[in-house]
Structures are given as structure tokens and as C-alpha cells.
């Protein structure tokens, strides 16, 4: 089985540290699955990249989704005019947390200092019964060429991201995100293995804002 870094943020923290910014990094084994398709209507996809599962949906300018921190299955989060993320098919959750960062956040600044042109990052965490049950991480680059280069960087680190034009993303299912939270708690990043502690840590460390 291939060895994967579990989340985009794990790699981003390595970049930030190398650039002289704040952050911590750890690797853990995981596999991921995500692919999306584009069109006038939101469509779903479930193509495999490895052995774990994830679903993503995209939409074009005619799809009018709104960002919400809570919602039922099917609600769409509009990332760009041509790319949106919808809830993974069949996922049961109580709360959807949405955190974002722009060019002012340490995470994006770290990438820019390393020569990668990115403008926004999204963390979308699904919570059910006080446990994380899934997470999207999305990076918006300045253009497709910038996304190509950043994706290549992650590939060299063993991270398989899905690309849609200038957008990169990955979905982590329940077992992966729960293992990641436990890993961070285990190294003392925060004291409790809860979605709230994890999100607070990401926000404080990377300069993200809750939506």
C-alpha cells in the first residue's frame, strides 16, 4: 500500500516552517479518493485515487450556492465562479464548519514565499455526534499553471490532490480525519480530540477565519 500524507495542511505546515513562518508538521499514513466533474448543473463523482473514499461536486457560473456553516446534504459551497463543493453523498452530519484564509493568512503567505501562486484556502469539516466525519481542504491558485506547479509539489511529497483548472482539493473520510486529530493531540498541539480543538488549532496556527 502506498504511503500518503493525510492532509494538505500537514504539507503546508512544512512549507511554512521552511519559509520561516509558524507551523508544525507530521506525516501519517492514509489513502484518499476524490474526483469531480464540471457542467451547468452540479454533478457528483466517486472515482478512486486509492483505497479510501470521498466525493466532490463542481458547478459553473449558473450554479448559485451559498456558504453555510450548517446544512443538510446537498448544500453547495461556492469556491469560485466555476468550482463548488457539495456535501459527500450519503454523509450524515450535524454541523458543517467552514474556515477560510486569503493572501493575508500565514498558510498562503508560506506558499507564496516558496514561489507558489495561491490566493485562498478552504477547510470544510463535517461533524456528527461531536466527532469529525469528513473534511475537504481546497486551495485556490492564481491560475491553472500555478495549480499545476503546486500539485506537482504535493505529488513529490506523496500527496495525491485532485485538480480542477486553478483549484486543488482533497477529501479525508472519517477514519483519516479522526486519526489526524488524534495525531495532533498526541503531539500536544491541543489537549482534546475534538473537532473544535482541531479547528481552533488550525485557525490560530494558520490564520484562518470561520465563516
mmCIF file of C-alpha atoms in Angstrom:
data_model
loop_
_atom_site.group_PDB
_atom_site.id
_atom_site.type_symbol
_atom_site.label_atom_id
_atom_site.label_comp_id
_atom_site.label_asym_id
_atom_site.label_seq_id
_atom_site.Cartn_x
_atom_site.Cartn_y
_atom_site.Cartn_z
ATOM 1 C CA UNK A 1 0.000 0.000 0.000
ATOM 2 C CA UNK A 2 1.272 3.450 -0.875
ATOM 3 C CA UNK A 3 2.279 5.797 1.892
ATOM 4 C CA UNK A 4 0.399 9.084 1.930
ATOM 5 C CA UNK A 5 0.473 12.263 3.958
ATOM 6 C CA UNK A 6 -3.030 12.576 5.335
ATOM 7 C CA UNK A 7 -3.884 16.222 4.708
ATOM 8 C CA UNK A 8 -2.919 19.263 2.684
ATOM 9 C CA UNK A 9 -2.303 21.185 5.881
ATOM 10 C CA UNK A 10 0.383 18.753 7.001
ATOM 11 C CA UNK A 11 2.405 19.573 3.905
ATOM 12 C CA UNK A 12 1.578 23.270 4.093
ATOM 13 C CA UNK A 13 2.983 23.441 7.611
ATOM 14 C CA UNK A 14 6.254 22.025 6.286
ATOM 15 C CA UNK A 15 6.314 24.797 3.689
ATOM 16 C CA UNK A 16 5.533 27.471 6.259
ATOM 17 C CA UNK A 17 8.253 26.245 8.601
ATOM 18 C CA UNK A 18 10.804 26.178 5.805
ATOM 19 C CA UNK A 19 9.829 29.733 4.923
ATOM 20 C CA UNK A 20 10.367 30.929 8.482
ATOM 21 C CA UNK A 21 6.686 31.160 9.378
ATOM 22 C CA UNK A 22 4.831 29.387 12.180
ATOM 23 C CA UNK A 23 3.597 25.811 11.957
ATOM 24 C CA UNK A 24 4.112 22.180 12.864
ATOM 25 C CA UNK A 25 4.331 19.157 10.622
ATOM 26 C CA UNK A 26 3.791 15.451 10.972
ATOM 27 C CA UNK A 27 3.129 12.699 8.452
ATOM 28 C CA UNK A 28 0.679 9.846 8.851
ATOM 29 C CA UNK A 29 -0.413 7.031 6.599
ATOM 30 C CA UNK A 30 -3.666 7.361 4.744
ATOM 31 C CA UNK A 31 -5.273 6.963 1.377
ATOM 32 C CA UNK A 32 -7.642 9.307 -0.379
ATOM 33 C CA UNK A 33 -10.251 9.314 -3.073
ATOM 34 C CA UNK A 34 -11.760 12.293 -4.846
ATOM 35 C CA UNK A 35 -12.588 13.482 -8.314
ATOM 36 C CA UNK A 36 -15.058 15.998 -9.659
ATOM 37 C CA UNK A 37 -16.747 16.831 -12.927
ATOM 38 C CA UNK A 38 -17.882 20.202 -14.226
ATOM 39 C CA UNK A 39 -21.059 21.293 -16.020
ATOM 40 C CA UNK A 40 -24.034 23.603 -15.932
ATOM 41 C CA UNK A 41 -25.572 21.620 -13.115
ATOM 42 C CA UNK A 42 -23.788 20.352 -10.038
ATOM 43 C CA UNK A 43 -22.659 16.769 -10.626
ATOM 44 C CA UNK A 44 -21.168 14.246 -8.257
ATOM 45 C CA UNK A 45 -18.178 11.977 -8.668
ATOM 46 C CA UNK A 46 -16.756 8.987 -6.847
ATOM 47 C CA UNK A 47 -13.650 7.906 -8.724
ATOM 48 C CA UNK A 48 -10.854 6.267 -6.795
ATOM 49 C CA UNK A 49 -7.336 7.635 -6.304
ATOM 50 C CA UNK A 50 -6.554 4.893 -3.741
ATOM 51 C CA UNK A 51 -8.499 2.849 -1.162
ATOM 52 C CA UNK A 52 -10.435 5.413 0.870
ATOM 53 C CA UNK A 53 -13.476 7.259 -0.372
ATOM 54 C CA UNK A 54 -14.511 10.814 -0.932
ATOM 55 C CA UNK A 55 -16.945 12.651 -3.143
ATOM 56 C CA UNK A 56 -16.831 16.061 -4.723
ATOM 57 C CA UNK A 57 -19.106 18.102 -6.895
ATOM 58 C CA UNK A 58 -18.489 21.082 -9.128
ATOM 59 C CA UNK A 59 -20.630 23.703 -10.746
ATOM 60 C CA UNK A 60 -20.231 26.533 -13.214
ATOM 61 C CA UNK A 61 -21.367 30.154 -13.064
ATOM 62 C CA UNK A 62 -25.020 29.191 -13.271
ATOM 63 C CA UNK A 63 -24.894 27.274 -10.004
ATOM 64 C CA UNK A 64 -25.732 29.668 -7.156
ATOM 65 C CA UNK A 65 -24.518 28.005 -3.963
ATOM 66 C CA UNK A 66 -24.016 29.802 -0.683
ATOM 67 C CA UNK A 67 -21.503 29.096 2.067
ATOM 68 C CA UNK A 68 -23.067 27.907 5.288
ATOM 69 C CA UNK A 69 -21.656 26.519 8.498
ATOM 70 C CA UNK A 70 -24.566 24.162 8.875
ATOM 71 C CA UNK A 71 -26.779 22.458 6.364
ATOM 72 C CA UNK A 72 -28.348 19.322 5.052
ATOM 73 C CA UNK A 73 -26.892 17.043 2.428
ATOM 74 C CA UNK A 74 -26.847 18.722 -0.960
ATOM 75 C CA UNK A 75 -25.986 22.266 0.133
ATOM 76 C CA UNK A 76 -23.342 23.733 -2.135
ATOM 77 C CA UNK A 77 -20.347 25.839 -1.107
ATOM 78 C CA UNK A 78 -19.279 28.085 -3.945
ATOM 79 C CA UNK A 79 -15.481 28.379 -4.091
ATOM 80 C CA UNK A 80 -15.026 30.192 -7.412
ATOM 81 C CA UNK A 81 -17.331 31.113 -10.298
ATOM 82 C CA UNK A 82 -16.605 27.746 -11.897
ATOM 83 C CA UNK A 83 -15.988 25.470 -8.913
ATOM 84 C CA UNK A 84 -18.181 24.480 -5.985
ATOM 85 C CA UNK A 85 -18.067 21.762 -3.348
ATOM 86 C CA UNK A 86 -21.138 19.889 -2.186
ATOM 87 C CA UNK A 87 -21.594 17.510 0.697
ATOM 88 C CA UNK A 88 -20.276 13.987 0.088
ATOM 89 C CA UNK A 89 -23.100 11.735 -0.986
ATOM 90 C CA UNK A 90 -24.554 9.739 1.881
ATOM 91 C CA UNK A 91 -22.624 11.577 4.600
ATOM 92 C CA UNK A 92 -24.583 12.125 7.823
ATOM 93 C CA UNK A 93 -23.568 15.161 9.857
ATOM 94 C CA UNK A 94 -24.943 17.718 12.288
ATOM 95 C CA UNK A 95 -22.639 20.674 11.633
ATOM 96 C CA UNK A 96 -20.515 21.771 8.730
ATOM 97 C CA UNK A 97 -17.650 24.056 9.724
ATOM 98 C CA UNK A 98 -16.178 26.324 7.051
ATOM 99 C CA UNK A 99 -12.854 28.095 7.610
ATOM 100 C CA UNK A 100 -11.089 30.224 5.014
ATOM 101 C CA UNK A 101 -7.837 32.069 4.519
ATOM 102 C CA UNK A 102 -6.731 34.591 1.906
ATOM 103 C CA UNK A 103 -3.375 36.064 0.920
ATOM 104 C CA UNK A 104 -3.053 37.607 4.378
ATOM 105 C CA UNK A 105 -3.039 34.234 6.176
ATOM 106 C CA UNK A 106 0.221 32.503 7.083
ATOM 107 C CA UNK A 107 -0.676 29.422 5.096
ATOM 108 C CA UNK A 108 -0.968 31.277 1.786
ATOM 109 C CA UNK A 109 1.988 33.501 2.619
ATOM 110 C CA UNK A 110 4.107 30.407 3.197
ATOM 111 C CA UNK A 111 3.258 29.064 -0.253
ATOM 112 C CA UNK A 112 3.877 32.433 -1.894
ATOM 113 C CA UNK A 113 7.289 32.706 -0.244
ATOM 114 C CA UNK A 114 8.145 29.330 -1.774
ATOM 115 C CA UNK A 115 7.140 30.583 -5.213
ATOM 116 C CA UNK A 116 3.658 29.084 -5.442
ATOM 117 C CA UNK A 117 0.914 31.498 -6.503
ATOM 118 C CA UNK A 118 -2.142 30.758 -4.354
ATOM 119 C CA UNK A 119 -4.845 33.134 -3.141
ATOM 120 C CA UNK A 120 -7.314 31.231 -0.939
ATOM 121 C CA UNK A 121 -7.641 28.106 1.156
ATOM 122 C CA UNK A 122 -10.819 26.446 2.466
ATOM 123 C CA UNK A 123 -11.186 23.939 5.295
ATOM 124 C CA UNK A 124 -14.629 22.309 5.351
ATOM 125 C CA UNK A 125 -15.071 19.966 8.307
ATOM 126 C CA UNK A 126 -18.145 17.817 8.887
ATOM 127 C CA UNK A 127 -19.070 16.978 12.474
ATOM 128 C CA UNK A 128 -21.527 14.391 13.781
ATOM 129 C CA UNK A 129 -22.056 13.430 17.430
ATOM 130 C CA UNK A 130 -19.000 15.516 18.406
ATOM 131 C CA UNK A 131 -16.719 13.652 16.023
ATOM 132 C CA UNK A 132 -15.201 14.672 12.701
ATOM 133 C CA UNK A 133 -16.723 12.568 9.939
ATOM 134 C CA UNK A 134 -15.114 14.137 6.873
ATOM 135 C CA UNK A 135 -13.089 17.073 5.658
ATOM 136 C CA UNK A 136 -12.406 18.898 2.421
ATOM 137 C CA UNK A 137 -9.303 21.015 2.017
ATOM 138 C CA UNK A 138 -9.298 23.297 -1.005
ATOM 139 C CA UNK A 139 -6.611 25.606 -2.402
ATOM 140 C CA UNK A 140 -7.421 28.274 -4.997
ATOM 141 C CA UNK A 141 -4.405 29.233 -7.108
ATOM 142 C CA UNK A 142 -3.987 32.334 -9.255
ATOM 143 C CA UNK A 143 -4.252 30.350 -12.488
ATOM 144 C CA UNK A 144 -4.065 26.826 -13.891
ATOM 145 C CA UNK A 145 -0.301 26.977 -14.393
ATOM 146 C CA UNK A 146 0.161 27.871 -10.723
ATOM 147 C CA UNK A 147 -2.117 24.988 -9.738
ATOM 148 C CA UNK A 148 -0.123 22.596 -11.932
ATOM 149 C CA UNK A 149 3.101 23.562 -10.146
ATOM 150 C CA UNK A 150 1.613 23.344 -6.664
ATOM 151 C CA UNK A 151 0.045 19.972 -7.419
ATOM 152 C CA UNK A 152 3.447 18.730 -8.599
ATOM 153 C CA UNK A 153 4.942 19.835 -5.281
ATOM 154 C CA UNK A 154 2.388 17.827 -3.326
ATOM 155 C CA UNK A 155 2.919 14.849 -5.607
ATOM 156 C CA UNK A 156 6.604 14.777 -4.690
ATOM 157 C CA UNK A 157 5.510 14.627 -1.038
ATOM 158 C CA UNK A 158 3.242 11.658 -1.779
ATOM 159 C CA UNK A 159 0.032 13.676 -1.644
ATOM 160 C CA UNK A 160 -2.491 12.983 -4.398
ATOM 161 C CA UNK A 161 -4.653 16.059 -4.923
ATOM 162 C CA UNK A 162 -7.444 16.449 -7.442
ATOM 163 C CA UNK A 163 -7.226 19.451 -9.767
ATOM 164 C CA UNK A 164 -9.989 21.406 -11.488
ATOM 165 C CA UNK A 165 -8.418 24.203 -13.519
ATOM 166 C CA UNK A 166 -6.891 26.547 -10.888
ATOM 167 C CA UNK A 167 -8.347 24.686 -7.870
ATOM 168 C CA UNK A 168 -6.756 21.838 -5.902
ATOM 169 C CA UNK A 169 -8.612 19.781 -3.315
ATOM 170 C CA UNK A 170 -8.630 16.600 -1.299
ATOM 171 C CA UNK A 171 -11.283 14.841 0.802
ATOM 172 C CA UNK A 172 -10.426 12.981 4.006
ATOM 173 C CA UNK A 173 -13.070 10.489 5.221
ATOM 174 C CA UNK A 174 -13.922 9.895 8.873
ATOM 175 C CA UNK A 175 -11.156 7.427 9.704
ATOM 176 C CA UNK A 176 -8.450 9.626 8.193
ATOM 177 C CA UNK A 177 -9.511 12.913 9.771
ATOM 178 C CA UNK A 178 -10.099 11.288 13.167
ATOM 179 C CA UNK A 179 -6.628 9.730 13.032
ATOM 180 C CA UNK A 180 -5.167 13.109 12.109
ATOM 181 C CA UNK A 181 -6.892 14.827 15.027
ATOM 182 C CA UNK A 182 -5.639 12.095 17.377
ATOM 183 C CA UNK A 183 -2.128 12.516 15.977
ATOM 184 C CA UNK A 184 -2.090 16.275 16.600
ATOM 185 C CA UNK A 185 -3.495 15.798 20.106
ATOM 186 C CA UNK A 186 -0.842 13.155 20.726
ATOM 187 C CA UNK A 187 1.999 15.552 19.939
ATOM 188 C CA UNK A 188 0.500 18.215 22.206
ATOM 189 C CA UNK A 189 -0.927 20.560 19.586
ATOM 190 C CA UNK A 190 -4.171 20.603 21.603
ATOM 191 C CA UNK A 191 -5.495 18.704 24.596
ATOM 192 C CA UNK A 192 -8.766 17.118 23.449
ATOM 193 C CA UNK A 193 -9.502 15.022 20.374
ATOM 194 C CA UNK A 194 -12.474 17.109 19.298
ATOM 195 C CA UNK A 195 -13.354 18.887 16.043
ATOM 196 C CA UNK A 196 -13.481 22.195 17.907
ATOM 197 C CA UNK A 197 -9.960 21.828 19.330
ATOM 198 C CA UNK A 198 -8.626 20.819 15.917
ATOM 199 C CA UNK A 199 -10.281 23.747 14.144
ATOM 200 C CA UNK A 200 -9.143 26.239 16.769
ATOM 201 C CA UNK A 201 -5.594 24.981 16.347
ATOM 202 C CA UNK A 202 -5.748 25.306 12.557
ATOM 203 C CA UNK A 203 -7.237 28.782 12.780
ATOM 204 C CA UNK A 204 -4.664 30.045 15.268
ATOM 205 C CA UNK A 205 -1.679 28.394 13.591
ATOM 206 C CA UNK A 206 -2.522 29.228 10.001
ATOM 207 C CA UNK A 207 -4.509 32.449 10.278
ATOM 208 C CA UNK A 208 -7.863 31.048 9.139
ATOM 209 C CA UNK A 209 -11.236 32.696 9.679
ATOM 210 C CA UNK A 210 -14.517 30.955 10.493
ATOM 211 C CA UNK A 211 -17.314 31.643 8.041
#
